PDB file of C-alpha atoms in Angstrom:
ATOM      1  CA  UNK A   1      38.492-146.073 -78.787  1.00 67.00           C
ATOM      2  CA  UNK A   2      35.775-145.555 -81.506  1.00 70.00           C
ATOM      3  CA  UNK A   3      32.965-146.624 -79.395  1.00 72.00           C
ATOM      4  CA  UNK A   4      33.907-143.506 -77.434  1.00 70.00           C
ATOM      5  CA  UNK A   5      34.308-141.123 -80.355  1.00 72.00           C
ATOM      6  CA  UNK A   6      30.441-142.587 -81.544  1.00 69.00           C
ATOM      7  CA  UNK A   7      29.295-141.552 -77.305  1.00 69.00           C
ATOM      8  CA  UNK A   8      30.447-138.008 -77.530  1.00 62.00           C
ATOM      9  CA  UNK A   9      29.104-137.978 -80.886  1.00 65.00           C
ATOM     10  CA  UNK A  10      26.044-138.622 -79.866  1.00 62.00           C
ATOM     11  CA  UNK A  11      25.620-136.915 -76.750  1.00 67.00           C
ATOM     12  CA  UNK A  12      26.961-133.438 -79.132  1.00 65.00           C
ATOM     13  CA  UNK A  13      24.438-133.866 -81.606  1.00 66.00           C
ATOM     14  CA  UNK A  14      21.481-134.138 -78.556  1.00 67.00           C
ATOM     15  CA  UNK A  15      22.758-131.722 -76.488  1.00 61.00           C
ATOM     16  CA  UNK A  16      23.533-129.208 -79.711  1.00 60.00           C
ATOM     17  CA  UNK A  17      19.612-128.062 -80.130  1.00 57.00           C
ATOM     18  CA  UNK A  18      19.453-127.399 -76.497  1.00 58.00           C
ATOM     19  CA  UNK A  19      23.079-125.843 -75.856  1.00 57.00           C
ATOM     20  CA  UNK A  20      22.708-123.458 -79.370  1.00 53.00           C
ATOM     21  CA  UNK A  21      18.822-122.382 -78.216  1.00 54.00           C
ATOM     22  CA  UNK A  22      19.825-121.176 -75.235  1.00 59.00           C
ATOM     23  CA  UNK A  23      20.267-116.937 -75.357  1.00 72.00           C
ATOM     24  CA  UNK A  24      22.719-115.365 -72.940  1.00 84.00           C
ATOM     25  CA  UNK A  25      20.662-112.315 -70.473  1.00 85.00           C
ATOM     26  CA  UNK A  26      21.279-109.215 -71.891  1.00 89.00           C
ATOM     27  CA  UNK A  27      18.384-107.239 -70.585  1.00 94.00           C
ATOM     28  CA  UNK A  28      18.764-105.007 -67.318  1.00 95.00           C
ATOM     29  CA  UNK A  29      17.199-104.569 -65.022  1.00 96.00           C
ATOM     30  CA  UNK A  30      14.168-101.413 -64.300  1.00 97.00           C
ATOM     31  CA  UNK A  31      15.626 -99.271 -61.977  1.00 98.00           C
ATOM     32  CA  UNK A  32      13.080 -96.449 -60.500  1.00 98.00           C
ATOM     33  CA  UNK A  33      13.256 -94.280 -57.253  1.00 98.00           C
ATOM     34  CA  UNK A  34      10.011 -94.470 -55.667  1.00 97.00           C
ATOM     35  CA  UNK A  35      11.068 -91.908 -52.986  1.00 97.00           C
ATOM     36  CA  UNK A  36      11.913 -89.540 -52.577  1.00 97.00           C
ATOM     37  CA  UNK A  37       9.637 -88.040 -55.237  1.00 96.00           C
ATOM     38  CA  UNK A  38      12.021 -85.292 -57.888  1.00 96.00           C
ATOM     39  CA  UNK A  39      11.853 -81.884 -56.837  1.00 94.00           C
ATOM     40  CA  UNK A  40      11.106 -82.772 -53.484  1.00 94.00           C
ATOM     41  CA  UNK A  41      12.547 -80.636 -50.061  1.00 92.00           C
ATOM     42  CA  UNK A  42      12.960 -83.404 -47.778  1.00 94.00           C
ATOM     43  CA  UNK A  43      14.406 -82.625 -44.311  1.00 92.00           C
ATOM     44  CA  UNK A  44      15.954 -84.779 -41.119  1.00 93.00           C
ATOM     45  CA  UNK A  45      16.083 -89.129 -42.297  1.00 96.00           C
ATOM     46  CA  UNK A  46      14.933 -89.137 -45.676  1.00 97.00           C
ATOM     47  CA  UNK A  47      14.264 -92.878 -47.375  1.00 98.00           C
ATOM     48  CA  UNK A  48      14.875 -92.787 -50.199  1.00 98.00           C
ATOM     49  CA  UNK A  49      13.615 -96.608 -52.025  1.00 98.00           C
ATOM     50  CA  UNK A  50      14.200 -97.867 -55.280  1.00 98.00           C
ATOM     51  CA  UNK A  51      11.501-100.698 -57.568  1.00 97.00           C
ATOM     52  CA  UNK A  52      14.009-102.361 -59.330  1.00 97.00           C
ATOM     53  CA  UNK A  53      12.606-105.779 -61.142  1.00 95.00           C
ATOM     54  CA  UNK A  54      14.605-108.389 -63.811  1.00 95.00           C
ATOM     55  CA  UNK A  55      14.098-110.962 -66.134  1.00 93.00           C
ATOM     56  CA  UNK A  56      16.502-113.061 -64.174  1.00 92.00           C
ATOM     57  CA  UNK A  57      16.886-112.186 -60.638  1.00 92.00           C
ATOM     58  CA  UNK A  58      18.589-108.713 -59.341  1.00 95.00           C
ATOM     59  CA  UNK A  59      22.123-108.846 -57.687  1.00 95.00           C
ATOM     60  CA  UNK A  60      22.413-105.827 -55.717  1.00 97.00           C
ATOM     61  CA  UNK A  61      21.115-102.246 -55.659  1.00 98.00           C
ATOM     62  CA  UNK A  62      23.934 -98.946 -55.236  1.00 98.00           C
ATOM     63  CA  UNK A  63      22.207 -95.887 -54.241  1.00 98.00           C
ATOM     64  CA  UNK A  64      23.911 -92.224 -54.611  1.00 98.00           C
ATOM     65  CA  UNK A  65      24.299 -89.268 -53.814  1.00 98.00           C
ATOM     66  CA  UNK A  66      26.062 -86.513 -55.707  1.00 98.00           C
ATOM     67  CA  UNK A  67      27.770 -89.061 -57.397  1.00 97.00           C
ATOM     68  CA  UNK A  68      29.089 -90.669 -54.281  1.00 97.00           C
ATOM     69  CA  UNK A  69      28.287 -94.282 -54.266  1.00 98.00           C
ATOM     70  CA  UNK A  70      26.582 -94.005 -50.268  1.00 98.00           C
ATOM     71  CA  UNK A  71      25.479 -98.187 -49.544  1.00 98.00           C
ATOM     72  CA  UNK A  72      24.515-101.381 -51.554  1.00 97.00           C
ATOM     73  CA  UNK A  73      21.697-103.019 -50.845  1.00 97.00           C
ATOM     74  CA  UNK A  74      20.980-106.901 -52.030  1.00 94.00           C
ATOM     75  CA  UNK A  75      17.579-107.975 -50.860  1.00 94.00           C
ATOM     76  CA  UNK A  76      14.241-106.262 -51.094  1.00 94.00           C
ATOM     77  CA  UNK A  77      13.087-103.740 -50.671  1.00 95.00           C
ATOM     78  CA  UNK A  78      16.212-101.790 -51.387  1.00 97.00           C
ATOM     79  CA  UNK A  79      15.890 -98.577 -49.473  1.00 98.00           C
ATOM     80  CA  UNK A  80      18.299 -96.164 -48.016  1.00 98.00           C
ATOM     81  CA  UNK A  81      18.358 -94.330 -44.370  1.00 98.00           C
ATOM     82  CA  UNK A  82      19.810 -90.714 -45.338  1.00 98.00           C
ATOM     83  CA  UNK A  83      20.129 -88.623 -42.053  1.00 97.00           C
ATOM     84  CA  UNK A  84      20.429 -85.361 -43.596  1.00 95.00           C
ATOM     85  CA  UNK A  85      21.111 -83.401 -40.340  1.00 91.00           C
ATOM     86  CA  UNK A  86      24.290 -82.253 -41.361  1.00 91.00           C
ATOM     87  CA  UNK A  87      23.513 -80.951 -44.489  1.00 92.00           C
ATOM     88  CA  UNK A  88      23.228 -76.892 -45.298  1.00 89.00           C
ATOM     89  CA  UNK A  89      19.547 -75.686 -45.128  1.00 86.00           C
ATOM     90  CA  UNK A  90      18.104 -75.073 -49.049  1.00 87.00           C
ATOM     91  CA  UNK A  91      21.291 -76.979 -50.713  1.00 92.00           C
ATOM     92  CA  UNK A  92      20.427 -78.895 -53.313  1.00 96.00           C
ATOM     93  CA  UNK A  93      21.515 -82.537 -54.050  1.00 97.00           C
ATOM     94  CA  UNK A  94      20.796 -85.497 -56.396  1.00 98.00           C
ATOM     95  CA  UNK A  95      20.548 -89.471 -56.465  1.00 98.00           C
ATOM     96  CA  UNK A  96      20.381 -92.296 -58.818  1.00 98.00           C
ATOM     97  CA  UNK A  97      20.307 -96.125 -58.024  1.00 98.00           C
ATOM     98  CA  UNK A  98      22.358 -98.943 -60.375  1.00 98.00           C
ATOM     99  CA  UNK A  99      20.565-102.277 -60.041  1.00 97.00           C
ATOM    100  CA  UNK A 100      23.231-105.211 -60.936  1.00 96.00           C
ATOM    101  CA  UNK A 101      21.181-108.614 -62.201  1.00 95.00           C
ATOM    102  CA  UNK A 102      22.674-112.151 -61.885  1.00 94.00           C
ATOM    103  CA  UNK A 103      24.448-112.040 -65.500  1.00 94.00           C
ATOM    104  CA  UNK A 104      25.677-108.310 -64.441  1.00 94.00           C
ATOM    105  CA  UNK A 105      24.537-106.316 -66.775  1.00 95.00           C
ATOM    106  CA  UNK A 106      23.331-102.909 -64.930  1.00 97.00           C
ATOM    107  CA  UNK A 107      20.215-100.532 -65.025  1.00 97.00           C
ATOM    108  CA  UNK A 108      20.067 -97.223 -64.283  1.00 98.00           C
ATOM    109  CA  UNK A 109      17.631 -95.158 -62.578  1.00 97.00           C
ATOM    110  CA  UNK A 110      17.021 -91.576 -63.464  1.00 97.00           C
ATOM    111  CA  UNK A 111      18.486 -88.619 -61.783  1.00 98.00           C
ATOM    112  CA  UNK A 112      16.534 -86.870 -59.426  1.00 98.00           C
ATOM    113  CA  UNK A 113      17.147 -84.415 -57.600  1.00 97.00           C
ATOM    114  CA  UNK A 114      15.607 -83.042 -53.967  1.00 97.00           C
ATOM    115  CA  UNK A 115      16.158 -79.406 -51.774  1.00 94.00           C
ATOM    116  CA  UNK A 116      16.855 -79.163 -47.957  1.00 93.00           C
ATOM    117  CA  UNK A 117      14.633 -77.093 -46.394  1.00 88.00           C
ATOM    118  CA  UNK A 118      14.320 -77.803 -42.272  1.00 81.00           C
ATOM    119  CA  UNK A 119      10.913 -76.832 -41.127  1.00 77.00           C
ATOM    120  CA  UNK A 120      12.283 -75.563 -37.706  1.00 69.00           C
ATOM    121  CA  UNK A 121      15.035 -72.957 -38.633  1.00 62.00           C
ATOM    122  CA  UNK A 122      12.058 -70.385 -38.614  1.00 58.00           C
ATOM    123  CA  UNK A 123      12.116 -68.031 -35.727  1.00 58.00           C
ATOM    124  CA  UNK A 124       8.801 -66.904 -33.599  1.00 59.00           C
ATOM    125  CA  UNK A 125       9.626 -62.888 -33.864  1.00 62.00           C
ATOM    126  CA  UNK A 126       6.049 -62.077 -32.963  1.00 65.00           C
ATOM    127  CA  UNK A 127       2.245 -62.661 -31.942  1.00 70.00           C
ATOM    128  CA  UNK A 128      -0.775 -59.874 -32.012  1.00 68.00           C
ATOM    129  CA  UNK A 129      -3.885 -60.852 -30.789  1.00 73.00           C
ATOM    130  CA  UNK A 130      -7.159 -59.928 -32.713  1.00 71.00           C
ATOM    131  CA  UNK A 131     -10.685 -59.132 -32.336  1.00 69.00           C
ATOM    132  CA  UNK A 132     -12.062 -62.119 -34.147  1.00 69.00           C
ATOM    133  CA  UNK A 133     -11.081 -64.813 -36.422  1.00 75.00           C
ATOM    134  CA  UNK A 134      -9.028 -64.269 -39.579  1.00 73.00           C
ATOM    135  CA  UNK A 135     -11.058 -64.866 -43.168  1.00 71.00           C
ATOM    136  CA  UNK A 136      -8.857 -63.501 -45.391  1.00 72.00           C
ATOM    137  CA  UNK A 137      -5.203 -63.316 -46.943  1.00 77.00           C
ATOM    138  CA  UNK A 138      -2.450 -60.606 -45.841  1.00 80.00           C
ATOM    139  CA  UNK A 139      -1.243 -58.074 -47.704  1.00 82.00           C
ATOM    140  CA  UNK A 140       2.091 -56.326 -46.872  1.00 81.00           C
ATOM    141  CA  UNK A 141       2.732 -52.826 -47.724  1.00 80.00           C
ATOM    142  CA  UNK A 142       5.914 -51.457 -49.088  1.00 79.00           C
ATOM    143  CA  UNK A 143       7.194 -51.132 -45.786  1.00 78.00           C
ATOM    144  CA  UNK A 144       6.461 -54.338 -44.255  1.00 77.00           C
ATOM    145  CA  UNK A 145       3.490 -53.547 -42.511  1.00 80.00           C
ATOM    146  CA  UNK A 146       1.011 -56.291 -42.879  1.00 80.00           C
ATOM    147  CA  UNK A 147      -2.545 -55.730 -43.470  1.00 81.00           C
ATOM    148  CA  UNK A 148      -5.229 -58.259 -43.068  1.00 81.00           C
ATOM    149  CA  UNK A 149      -9.383 -58.130 -41.914  1.00 81.00           C
ATOM    150  CA  UNK A 150     -11.148 -59.644 -39.179  1.00 78.00           C
ATOM    151  CA  UNK A 151     -14.174 -61.289 -38.696  1.00 80.00           C
ATOM    152  CA  UNK A 152     -14.677 -58.595 -35.845  1.00 79.00           C
ATOM    153  CA  UNK A 153     -15.144 -55.905 -39.381  1.00 78.00           C
ATOM    154  CA  UNK A 154     -11.418 -54.520 -37.992  1.00 79.00           C
ATOM    155  CA  UNK A 155      -8.549 -53.576 -40.819  1.00 78.00           C
ATOM    156  CA  UNK A 156      -5.631 -54.135 -38.713  1.00 77.00           C
ATOM    157  CA  UNK A 157      -2.294 -52.597 -39.686  1.00 78.00           C
ATOM    158  CA  UNK A 158       0.700 -54.433 -38.306  1.00 77.00           C
ATOM    159  CA  UNK A 159       4.247 -53.669 -38.100  1.00 71.00           C
ATOM    160  CA  UNK A 160       7.239 -56.185 -38.743  1.00 63.00           C
ATOM    161  CA  UNK A 161       7.971 -55.519 -35.131  1.00 57.00           C
ATOM    162  CA  UNK A 162       4.301 -57.059 -34.255  1.00 51.00           C
ATOM    163  CA  UNK A 163       3.463 -53.852 -33.592  1.00 55.00           C
ATOM    164  CA  UNK A 164       0.204 -52.037 -34.242  1.00 54.00           C
ATOM    165  CA  UNK A 165       0.941 -49.482 -36.998  1.00 53.00           C
ATOM    166  CA  UNK A 166      -0.423 -45.875 -36.138  1.00 56.00           C
ATOM    167  CA  UNK A 167       0.471 -44.427 -38.926  1.00 52.00           C
ATOM    168  CA  UNK A 168      -2.395 -42.932 -40.908  1.00 50.00           C
ATOM    169  CA  UNK A 169      -4.605 -44.157 -44.042  1.00 49.00           C
ATOM    170  CA  UNK A 170      -7.373 -42.635 -45.553  1.00 47.00           C
ATOM    171  CA  UNK A 171      -9.801 -42.266 -43.428  1.00 46.00           C
ATOM    172  CA  UNK A 172     -13.039 -43.990 -45.659  1.00 47.00           C
ATOM    173  CA  UNK A 173     -14.713 -46.778 -43.168  1.00 50.00           C
ATOM    174  CA  UNK A 174     -12.848 -46.442 -40.386  1.00 50.00           C
ATOM    175  CA  UNK A 175     -12.907 -44.798 -37.385  1.00 51.00           C
ATOM    176  CA  UNK A 176     -10.989 -42.622 -35.440  1.00 50.00           C
ATOM    177  CA  UNK A 177      -8.717 -44.821 -34.159  1.00 52.00           C
ATOM    178  CA  UNK A 178      -7.785 -45.952 -37.488  1.00 50.00           C
ATOM    179  CA  UNK A 179      -9.088 -48.984 -37.482  1.00 52.00           C
ATOM    180  CA  UNK A 180     -11.420 -50.245 -40.527  1.00 49.00           C
ATOM    181  CA  UNK A 181     -14.898 -51.945 -41.139  1.00 48.00           C
ATOM    182  CA  UNK A 182     -14.264 -55.296 -43.027  1.00 48.00           C
ATOM    183  CA  UNK A 183     -18.152 -55.858 -44.056  1.00 47.00           C
ATOM    184  CA  UNK A 184     -20.970 -54.134 -44.754  1.00 44.00           C
ATOM    185  CA  UNK A 185     -21.433 -49.581 -44.765  1.00 42.00           C
ATOM    186  CA  UNK A 186     -20.594 -46.791 -42.923  1.00 41.00           C
ATOM    187  CA  UNK A 187     -19.624 -47.113 -39.161  1.00 43.00           C
ATOM    188  CA  UNK A 188     -21.147 -44.155 -37.358  1.00 42.00           C
TER     189      UNK A 188
END
């Protein structure tokens, strides 16, 4: 028995520097949402991707949308495919990610905000063919009339219905049909 006590004492003396030198990991993972960007307009299936790093190892990554956990991933790349088709157009949503390392330390991403914007929601109301290429920005009158110049040296006034306006405007640089020359001088 005396030899056993000496053996335990010797092992304790030998292992003590190693045991006391090991510190418990308390460093949380670093987490960043790399896609989508904060304040982005999104639609359809949106890839939410997080970049996660840790000094020991990552156990899992949890994705939250509007404060509700929607997915947990445990392998790189850390991604979640979010289908926004059922969401209201022009609605805002928040996203954040929590990563847990193998020692249960948690790291939090910044919360980002995205807006659902469906580009296919617009409906073509009308078209209007001009005499040449348009290289100017349109101007919109207080009555909704759209004014635009064209390379055919005419100024077009178009109603919101898509028809050519028939209201008179100043006749300076204009002919009797109320089409104007955009570039250069009087038309005789």
